[in-house]
Amino acid sequence: MAIDGLEDLKAGPAESGVLDIILKRWSPRSYADKPVPSSDLTKVFTAASWAASSTNEQPWRFLVGKKGDATYAKILDALVDFNKTWAATAPVLILSVAKKTFTKNGNPNAYALHDVGAASATLSLQATALGLHTHGMGGVDKDRARKNFEIPEGFEVGAAWALGYLGDPDALPESYRAMETAARTRNPLNEFVFAEWEKPAEL
């Protein structure tokens, strides 16, 4: 399938009225062999910095590696085998980390990973606006990641992210191609937007 056709297939429905940049965000596994400019990386992480966080703690930390450098190799090494098989095509790999306590008083921050997720989502939308794609991965050996980067105990490893330009689905192992070229679906709002528990809200 041509890349343009794949982008159209993966986009959410325009009739939803949702912003185009949100509808165009999806998570490919095939990436082009094309480096991401430093200026664009600066923009995506700046976007992440403007995400909301509890008491403006900004608990996020991001380790970012470009293909060929030591940081990239350490992140790739910490991925589970399923993700290693395709993530190695991405020109940039990212590892998100959350600070587990509030800086102002040392109390536990129960919202740290939530806020790192918000920053990661904002990063992903900015990437989409720049013609890039991201793919978040929960398949990370967190102990290995902690060891590879000597991450202190006061921080929790979140997720890994691939970032880059969309590649040809045919470059993927055959077992992944069906997922790459399948249309996306979303649950209807009445399955998760409630007025009472499991009672759909009237919007």
PDB file of C-alpha atoms in Angstrom:
ATOM      1  CA  MET A   1       0.000   0.000   0.000  1.00  0.00           C
ATOM      2  CA  ALA A   2       1.278   3.488  -0.905  1.00  0.00           C
ATOM      3  CA  ILE A   3       2.167   5.681   2.059  1.00  0.00           C
ATOM      4  CA  ASP A   4      -0.387   8.361   1.069  1.00  0.00           C
ATOM      5  CA  GLY A   5      -3.122   5.732   0.953  1.00  0.00           C
ATOM      6  CA  LEU A   6      -2.031   4.367   4.308  1.00  0.00           C
ATOM      7  CA  GLU A   7      -2.217   7.818   5.906  1.00  0.00           C
ATOM      8  CA  ASP A   8      -5.765   8.237   4.557  1.00  0.00           C
ATOM      9  CA  LEU A   9      -6.768   4.785   5.801  1.00  0.00           C
ATOM     10  CA  LYS A  10      -5.445   5.424   9.296  1.00  0.00           C
ATOM     11  CA  ALA A  11      -6.963   8.885   9.729  1.00  0.00           C
ATOM     12  CA  GLY A  12     -10.000   9.244  11.986  1.00  0.00           C
ATOM     13  CA  PRO A  13     -13.321  10.340  10.445  1.00  0.00           C
ATOM     14  CA  ALA A  14     -13.432  14.013   9.471  1.00  0.00           C
ATOM     15  CA  GLU A  15     -17.171  14.136  10.170  1.00  0.00           C
ATOM     16  CA  SER A  16     -16.387  13.760  13.879  1.00  0.00           C
ATOM     17  CA  GLY A  17     -15.462  17.442  13.915  1.00  0.00           C
ATOM     18  CA  VAL A  18     -12.273  16.675  15.827  1.00  0.00           C
ATOM     19  CA  LEU A  19      -9.114  18.619  14.976  1.00  0.00           C
ATOM     20  CA  ASP A  20      -7.331  17.188  11.960  1.00  0.00           C
ATOM     21  CA  ILE A  21      -4.026  16.872  13.807  1.00  0.00           C
ATOM     22  CA  ILE A  22      -5.642  14.519  16.333  1.00  0.00           C
ATOM     23  CA  LEU A  23      -7.304  12.413  13.650  1.00  0.00           C
ATOM     24  CA  LYS A  24      -4.031  12.004  11.756  1.00  0.00           C
ATOM     25  CA  ARG A  25      -2.045  10.750  14.758  1.00  0.00           C
ATOM     26  CA  TRP A  26      -1.461   7.010  14.647  1.00  0.00           C
ATOM     27  CA  SER A  27       1.274   4.572  15.648  1.00  0.00           C
ATOM     28  CA  PRO A  28       3.201   3.010  12.769  1.00  0.00           C
ATOM     29  CA  ARG A  29       5.878   0.365  13.077  1.00  0.00           C
ATOM     30  CA  SER A  30       7.670   1.085   9.807  1.00  0.00           C
ATOM     31  CA  TYR A  31       9.931   4.128   9.667  1.00  0.00           C
ATOM     32  CA  ALA A  32      11.852   5.679   6.798  1.00  0.00           C
ATOM     33  CA  ASP A  33      15.640   5.791   6.914  1.00  0.00           C
ATOM     34  CA  LYS A  34      15.622   9.569   7.309  1.00  0.00           C
ATOM     35  CA  PRO A  35      17.013  11.517  10.277  1.00  0.00           C
ATOM     36  CA  VAL A  36      14.825  13.914  12.236  1.00  0.00           C
ATOM     37  CA  PRO A  37      16.186  17.484  12.272  1.00  0.00           C
ATOM     38  CA  SER A  38      17.354  18.764  15.635  1.00  0.00           C
ATOM     39  CA  SER A  39      15.041  21.753  15.235  1.00  0.00           C
ATOM     40  CA  ASP A  40      12.028  19.419  15.061  1.00  0.00           C
ATOM     41  CA  LEU A  41      13.183  17.441  18.091  1.00  0.00           C
ATOM     42  CA  THR A  42      13.447  20.728  19.973  1.00  0.00           C
ATOM     43  CA  LYS A  43       9.864  21.546  18.973  1.00  0.00           C
ATOM     44  CA  VAL A  44       8.402  18.209  20.065  1.00  0.00           C
ATOM     45  CA  PHE A  45      10.054  18.341  23.482  1.00  0.00           C
ATOM     46  CA  THR A  46       9.109  21.986  23.903  1.00  0.00           C
ATOM     47  CA  ALA A  47       5.512  20.954  23.195  1.00  0.00           C
ATOM     48  CA  ALA A  48       5.832  18.251  25.859  1.00  0.00           C
ATOM     49  CA  SER A  49       6.996  20.862  28.341  1.00  0.00           C
ATOM     50  CA  TRP A  50       3.701  22.748  27.958  1.00  0.00           C
ATOM     51  CA  ALA A  51       1.529  19.816  29.043  1.00  0.00           C
ATOM     52  CA  ALA A  52      -0.537  20.202  32.214  1.00  0.00           C
ATOM     53  CA  SER A  53       0.783  18.664  35.424  1.00  0.00           C
ATOM     54  CA  SER A  54      -0.271  18.507  39.068  1.00  0.00           C
ATOM     55  CA  THR A  55       0.800  21.751  40.807  1.00  0.00           C
ATOM     56  CA  ASN A  56       2.968  22.417  37.737  1.00  0.00           C
ATOM     57  CA  GLU A  57       5.500  19.851  38.982  1.00  0.00           C
ATOM     58  CA  GLN A  58       6.435  18.839  35.418  1.00  0.00           C
ATOM     59  CA  PRO A  59       7.618  15.408  36.614  1.00  0.00           C
ATOM     60  CA  TRP A  60       8.627  14.212  33.145  1.00  0.00           C
ATOM     61  CA  ARG A  61      12.128  13.294  32.095  1.00  0.00           C
ATOM     62  CA  PHE A  62      12.915  12.052  28.585  1.00  0.00           C
ATOM     63  CA  LEU A  63      15.995  10.148  27.498  1.00  0.00           C
ATOM     64  CA  VAL A  64      16.369  10.629  23.743  1.00  0.00           C
ATOM     65  CA  GLY A  65      18.638   8.726  21.415  1.00  0.00           C
ATOM     66  CA  LYS A  66      19.380   9.137  17.728  1.00  0.00           C
ATOM     67  CA  LYS A  67      20.171   6.032  15.689  1.00  0.00           C
ATOM     68  CA  GLY A  68      23.854   5.253  16.031  1.00  0.00           C
ATOM     69  CA  ASP A  69      24.426   6.857  19.426  1.00  0.00           C
ATOM     70  CA  ALA A  70      24.830   5.197  22.820  1.00  0.00           C
ATOM     71  CA  THR A  71      21.496   6.424  24.208  1.00  0.00           C
ATOM     72  CA  TYR A  72      19.614   4.875  21.293  1.00  0.00           C
ATOM     73  CA  ALA A  73      21.406   1.560  21.819  1.00  0.00           C
ATOM     74  CA  LYS A  74      20.543   1.523  25.534  1.00  0.00           C
ATOM     75  CA  ILE A  75      16.854   2.207  24.893  1.00  0.00           C
ATOM     76  CA  LEU A  76      16.706  -0.426  22.146  1.00  0.00           C
ATOM     77  CA  ASP A  77      18.411  -2.915  24.459  1.00  0.00           C
ATOM     78  CA  ALA A  78      15.675  -2.368  27.082  1.00  0.00           C
ATOM     79  CA  LEU A  79      12.798  -3.109  24.694  1.00  0.00           C
ATOM     80  CA  VAL A  80      11.112  -6.503  24.690  1.00  0.00           C
ATOM     81  CA  ASP A  81      11.954  -8.637  21.665  1.00  0.00           C
ATOM     82  CA  PHE A  82       8.591  -7.983  19.955  1.00  0.00           C
ATOM     83  CA  ASN A  83       9.342  -4.267  19.842  1.00  0.00           C
ATOM     84  CA  LYS A  84      13.033  -4.606  19.001  1.00  0.00           C
ATOM     85  CA  THR A  85      12.168  -6.242  15.678  1.00  0.00           C
ATOM     86  CA  TRP A  86      10.569  -3.087  14.287  1.00  0.00           C
ATOM     87  CA  ALA A  87      11.638  -0.192  16.559  1.00  0.00           C
ATOM     88  CA  ALA A  88      15.206  -0.415  15.277  1.00  0.00           C
ATOM     89  CA  THR A  89      13.975   1.180  12.023  1.00  0.00           C
ATOM     90  CA  ALA A  90      13.045   4.422  13.833  1.00  0.00           C
ATOM     91  CA  PRO A  91      15.641   7.218  13.663  1.00  0.00           C
ATOM     92  CA  VAL A  92      14.820   8.346  17.222  1.00  0.00           C
ATOM     93  CA  LEU A  93      14.003   6.367  20.360  1.00  0.00           C
ATOM     94  CA  ILE A  94      12.746   7.967  23.565  1.00  0.00           C
ATOM     95  CA  LEU A  95      12.342   6.672  27.104  1.00  0.00           C
ATOM     96  CA  SER A  96       9.939   8.507  29.407  1.00  0.00           C
ATOM     97  CA  VAL A  97      10.575   8.660  33.148  1.00  0.00           C
ATOM     98  CA  ALA A  98       8.512  10.145  35.994  1.00  0.00           C
ATOM     99  CA  LYS A  99       9.758  11.802  39.172  1.00  0.00           C
ATOM    100  CA  LYS A 100       7.799  10.066  41.956  1.00  0.00           C
ATOM    101  CA  THR A 101       7.785  12.893  44.496  1.00  0.00           C
ATOM    102  CA  PHE A 102       6.910  16.581  44.556  1.00  0.00           C
ATOM    103  CA  THR A 103       9.980  18.791  44.571  1.00  0.00           C
ATOM    104  CA  LYS A 104       8.470  21.346  46.947  1.00  0.00           C
ATOM    105  CA  ASN A 105       7.881  18.961  49.859  1.00  0.00           C
ATOM    106  CA  GLY A 106       9.087  15.465  48.967  1.00  0.00           C
ATOM    107  CA  ASN A 107       5.581  13.988  49.222  1.00  0.00           C
ATOM    108  CA  PRO A 108       4.586  11.151  46.846  1.00  0.00           C
ATOM    109  CA  ASN A 109       3.181  12.352  43.523  1.00  0.00           C
ATOM    110  CA  ALA A 110       0.369   9.948  42.651  1.00  0.00           C
ATOM    111  CA  TYR A 111      -0.137  11.737  39.335  1.00  0.00           C
ATOM    112  CA  ALA A 112       3.430  11.599  38.045  1.00  0.00           C
ATOM    113  CA  LEU A 113       2.956   8.913  35.393  1.00  0.00           C
ATOM    114  CA  HIS A 114      -0.384  10.424  34.396  1.00  0.00           C
ATOM    115  CA  ASP A 115       1.362  13.744  33.790  1.00  0.00           C
ATOM    116  CA  VAL A 116       4.209  12.113  31.873  1.00  0.00           C
ATOM    117  CA  GLY A 117       1.522  10.523  29.705  1.00  0.00           C
ATOM    118  CA  ALA A 118      -0.009  13.948  29.096  1.00  0.00           C
ATOM    119  CA  ALA A 119       3.387  15.308  28.074  1.00  0.00           C
ATOM    120  CA  SER A 120       3.951  12.307  25.798  1.00  0.00           C
ATOM    121  CA  ALA A 121       0.584  12.834  24.109  1.00  0.00           C
ATOM    122  CA  THR A 122       1.385  16.505  23.548  1.00  0.00           C
ATOM    123  CA  LEU A 123       4.770  15.520  22.138  1.00  0.00           C
ATOM    124  CA  SER A 124       3.067  13.091  19.765  1.00  0.00           C
ATOM    125  CA  LEU A 125       0.603  15.674  18.467  1.00  0.00           C
ATOM    126  CA  GLN A 126       3.402  18.156  17.797  1.00  0.00           C
ATOM    127  CA  ALA A 127       5.294  15.409  15.980  1.00  0.00           C
ATOM    128  CA  THR A 128       2.230  14.757  13.813  1.00  0.00           C
ATOM    129  CA  ALA A 129       2.021  18.481  13.006  1.00  0.00           C
ATOM    130  CA  LEU A 130       5.622  18.283  11.747  1.00  0.00           C
ATOM    131  CA  GLY A 131       4.935  15.318   9.456  1.00  0.00           C
ATOM    132  CA  LEU A 132       6.424  12.829  11.900  1.00  0.00           C
ATOM    133  CA  HIS A 133       4.930   9.807  13.641  1.00  0.00           C
ATOM    134  CA  THR A 134       5.364   8.302  17.100  1.00  0.00           C
ATOM    135  CA  HIS A 135       4.645   4.867  18.517  1.00  0.00           C
ATOM    136  CA  GLY A 136       4.458   4.394  22.275  1.00  0.00           C
ATOM    137  CA  MET A 137       5.615   1.088  23.709  1.00  0.00           C
ATOM    138  CA  GLY A 138       4.726  -0.440  27.047  1.00  0.00           C
ATOM    139  CA  GLY A 139       6.956  -3.382  26.177  1.00  0.00           C
ATOM    140  CA  VAL A 140      10.006  -2.193  28.084  1.00  0.00           C
ATOM    141  CA  ASP A 141      12.150  -4.150  30.520  1.00  0.00           C
ATOM    142  CA  LYS A 142      12.068  -1.455  33.189  1.00  0.00           C
ATOM    143  CA  ASP A 143      14.769  -3.046  35.312  1.00  0.00           C
ATOM    144  CA  ARG A 144      17.113  -3.178  32.328  1.00  0.00           C
ATOM    145  CA  ALA A 145      16.278   0.413  31.401  1.00  0.00           C
ATOM    146  CA  ARG A 146      16.987   1.522  34.971  1.00  0.00           C
ATOM    147  CA  LYS A 147      20.307  -0.314  34.953  1.00  0.00           C
ATOM    148  CA  ASN A 148      21.319   0.917  31.473  1.00  0.00           C
ATOM    149  CA  PHE A 149      20.815   4.550  32.469  1.00  0.00           C
ATOM    150  CA  GLU A 150      21.464   4.339  36.229  1.00  0.00           C
ATOM    151  CA  ILE A 151      18.032   5.877  36.878  1.00  0.00           C
ATOM    152  CA  PRO A 152      17.650   6.755  40.584  1.00  0.00           C
ATOM    153  CA  GLU A 153      15.024   5.011  42.720  1.00  0.00           C
ATOM    154  CA  GLY A 154      13.107   8.267  43.064  1.00  0.00           C
ATOM    155  CA  PHE A 155      12.086   7.999  39.418  1.00  0.00           C
ATOM    156  CA  GLU A 156       9.777   5.522  37.681  1.00  0.00           C
ATOM    157  CA  VAL A 157      10.356   4.263  34.158  1.00  0.00           C
ATOM    158  CA  GLY A 158       7.325   4.974  31.979  1.00  0.00           C
ATOM    159  CA  ALA A 159       7.228   3.942  28.317  1.00  0.00           C
ATOM    160  CA  ALA A 160       9.448   3.946  25.255  1.00  0.00           C
ATOM    161  CA  TRP A 161       8.638   5.845  22.070  1.00  0.00           C
ATOM    162  CA  ALA A 162       9.743   5.495  18.478  1.00  0.00           C
ATOM    163  CA  LEU A 163       9.762   8.702  16.445  1.00  0.00           C
ATOM    164  CA  GLY A 164      10.397   9.329  12.772  1.00  0.00           C
ATOM    165  CA  TYR A 165       8.966   9.554   9.283  1.00  0.00           C
ATOM    166  CA  LEU A 166       6.539   6.946   7.990  1.00  0.00           C
ATOM    167  CA  GLY A 167       8.168   4.066   6.148  1.00  0.00           C
ATOM    168  CA  ASP A 168       6.993   1.425   3.693  1.00  0.00           C
ATOM    169  CA  PRO A 169       4.819  -1.251   5.372  1.00  0.00           C
ATOM    170  CA  ASP A 170       6.312  -3.838   3.035  1.00  0.00           C
ATOM    171  CA  ALA A 171       9.644  -3.351   4.794  1.00  0.00           C
ATOM    172  CA  LEU A 172       8.185  -4.901   7.954  1.00  0.00           C
ATOM    173  CA  PRO A 173       8.261  -8.610   8.760  1.00  0.00           C
ATOM    174  CA  GLU A 174       5.209 -10.247   7.204  1.00  0.00           C
ATOM    175  CA  SER A 175       3.574 -10.881  10.585  1.00  0.00           C
ATOM    176  CA  TYR A 176       3.352  -7.104  11.229  1.00  0.00           C
ATOM    177  CA  ARG A 177       2.044  -5.943   7.861  1.00  0.00           C
ATOM    178  CA  ALA A 178      -1.603  -6.736   8.525  1.00  0.00           C
ATOM    179  CA  MET A 179      -1.561  -4.567  11.660  1.00  0.00           C
ATOM    180  CA  GLU A 180       0.183  -1.764   9.810  1.00  0.00           C
ATOM    181  CA  THR A 181      -2.382  -1.641   7.019  1.00  0.00           C
ATOM    182  CA  ALA A 182      -5.588  -2.277   9.000  1.00  0.00           C
ATOM    183  CA  ALA A 183      -8.121   0.513   9.497  1.00  0.00           C
ATOM    184  CA  ARG A 184      -8.317   1.941  13.020  1.00  0.00           C
ATOM    185  CA  THR A 185     -11.421   1.802  15.195  1.00  0.00           C
ATOM    186  CA  ARG A 186     -12.501   3.514  18.395  1.00  0.00           C
ATOM    187  CA  ASN A 187     -15.048   2.545  21.047  1.00  0.00           C
ATOM    188  CA  PRO A 188     -18.279   4.562  21.030  1.00  0.00           C
ATOM    189  CA  LEU A 189     -18.541   7.305  23.657  1.00  0.00           C
ATOM    190  CA  ASN A 190     -21.355   5.559  25.508  1.00  0.00           C
ATOM    191  CA  GLU A 191     -18.882   2.841  26.514  1.00  0.00           C
ATOM    192  CA  PHE A 192     -16.628   5.187  28.468  1.00  0.00           C
ATOM    193  CA  VAL A 193     -18.313   8.570  29.027  1.00  0.00           C
ATOM    194  CA  PHE A 194     -20.636   8.149  32.035  1.00  0.00           C
ATOM    195  CA  ALA A 195     -23.059  10.125  34.190  1.00  0.00           C
ATOM    196  CA  GLU A 196     -23.113   7.286  36.741  1.00  0.00           C
ATOM    197  CA  TRP A 197     -20.917   4.200  36.707  1.00  0.00           C
ATOM    198  CA  GLU A 198     -21.551   2.443  33.368  1.00  0.00           C
ATOM    199  CA  LYS A 199     -24.520   4.715  32.718  1.00  0.00           C
ATOM    200  CA  PRO A 200     -23.800   6.746  29.569  1.00  0.00           C
ATOM    201  CA  ALA A 201     -23.791  10.503  29.960  1.00  0.00           C
ATOM    202  CA  GLU A 202     -26.072  12.620  27.816  1.00  0.00           C
ATOM    203  CA  LEU A 203     -23.745  15.037  26.074  1.00  0.00           C
TER     204      LEU A 203
END
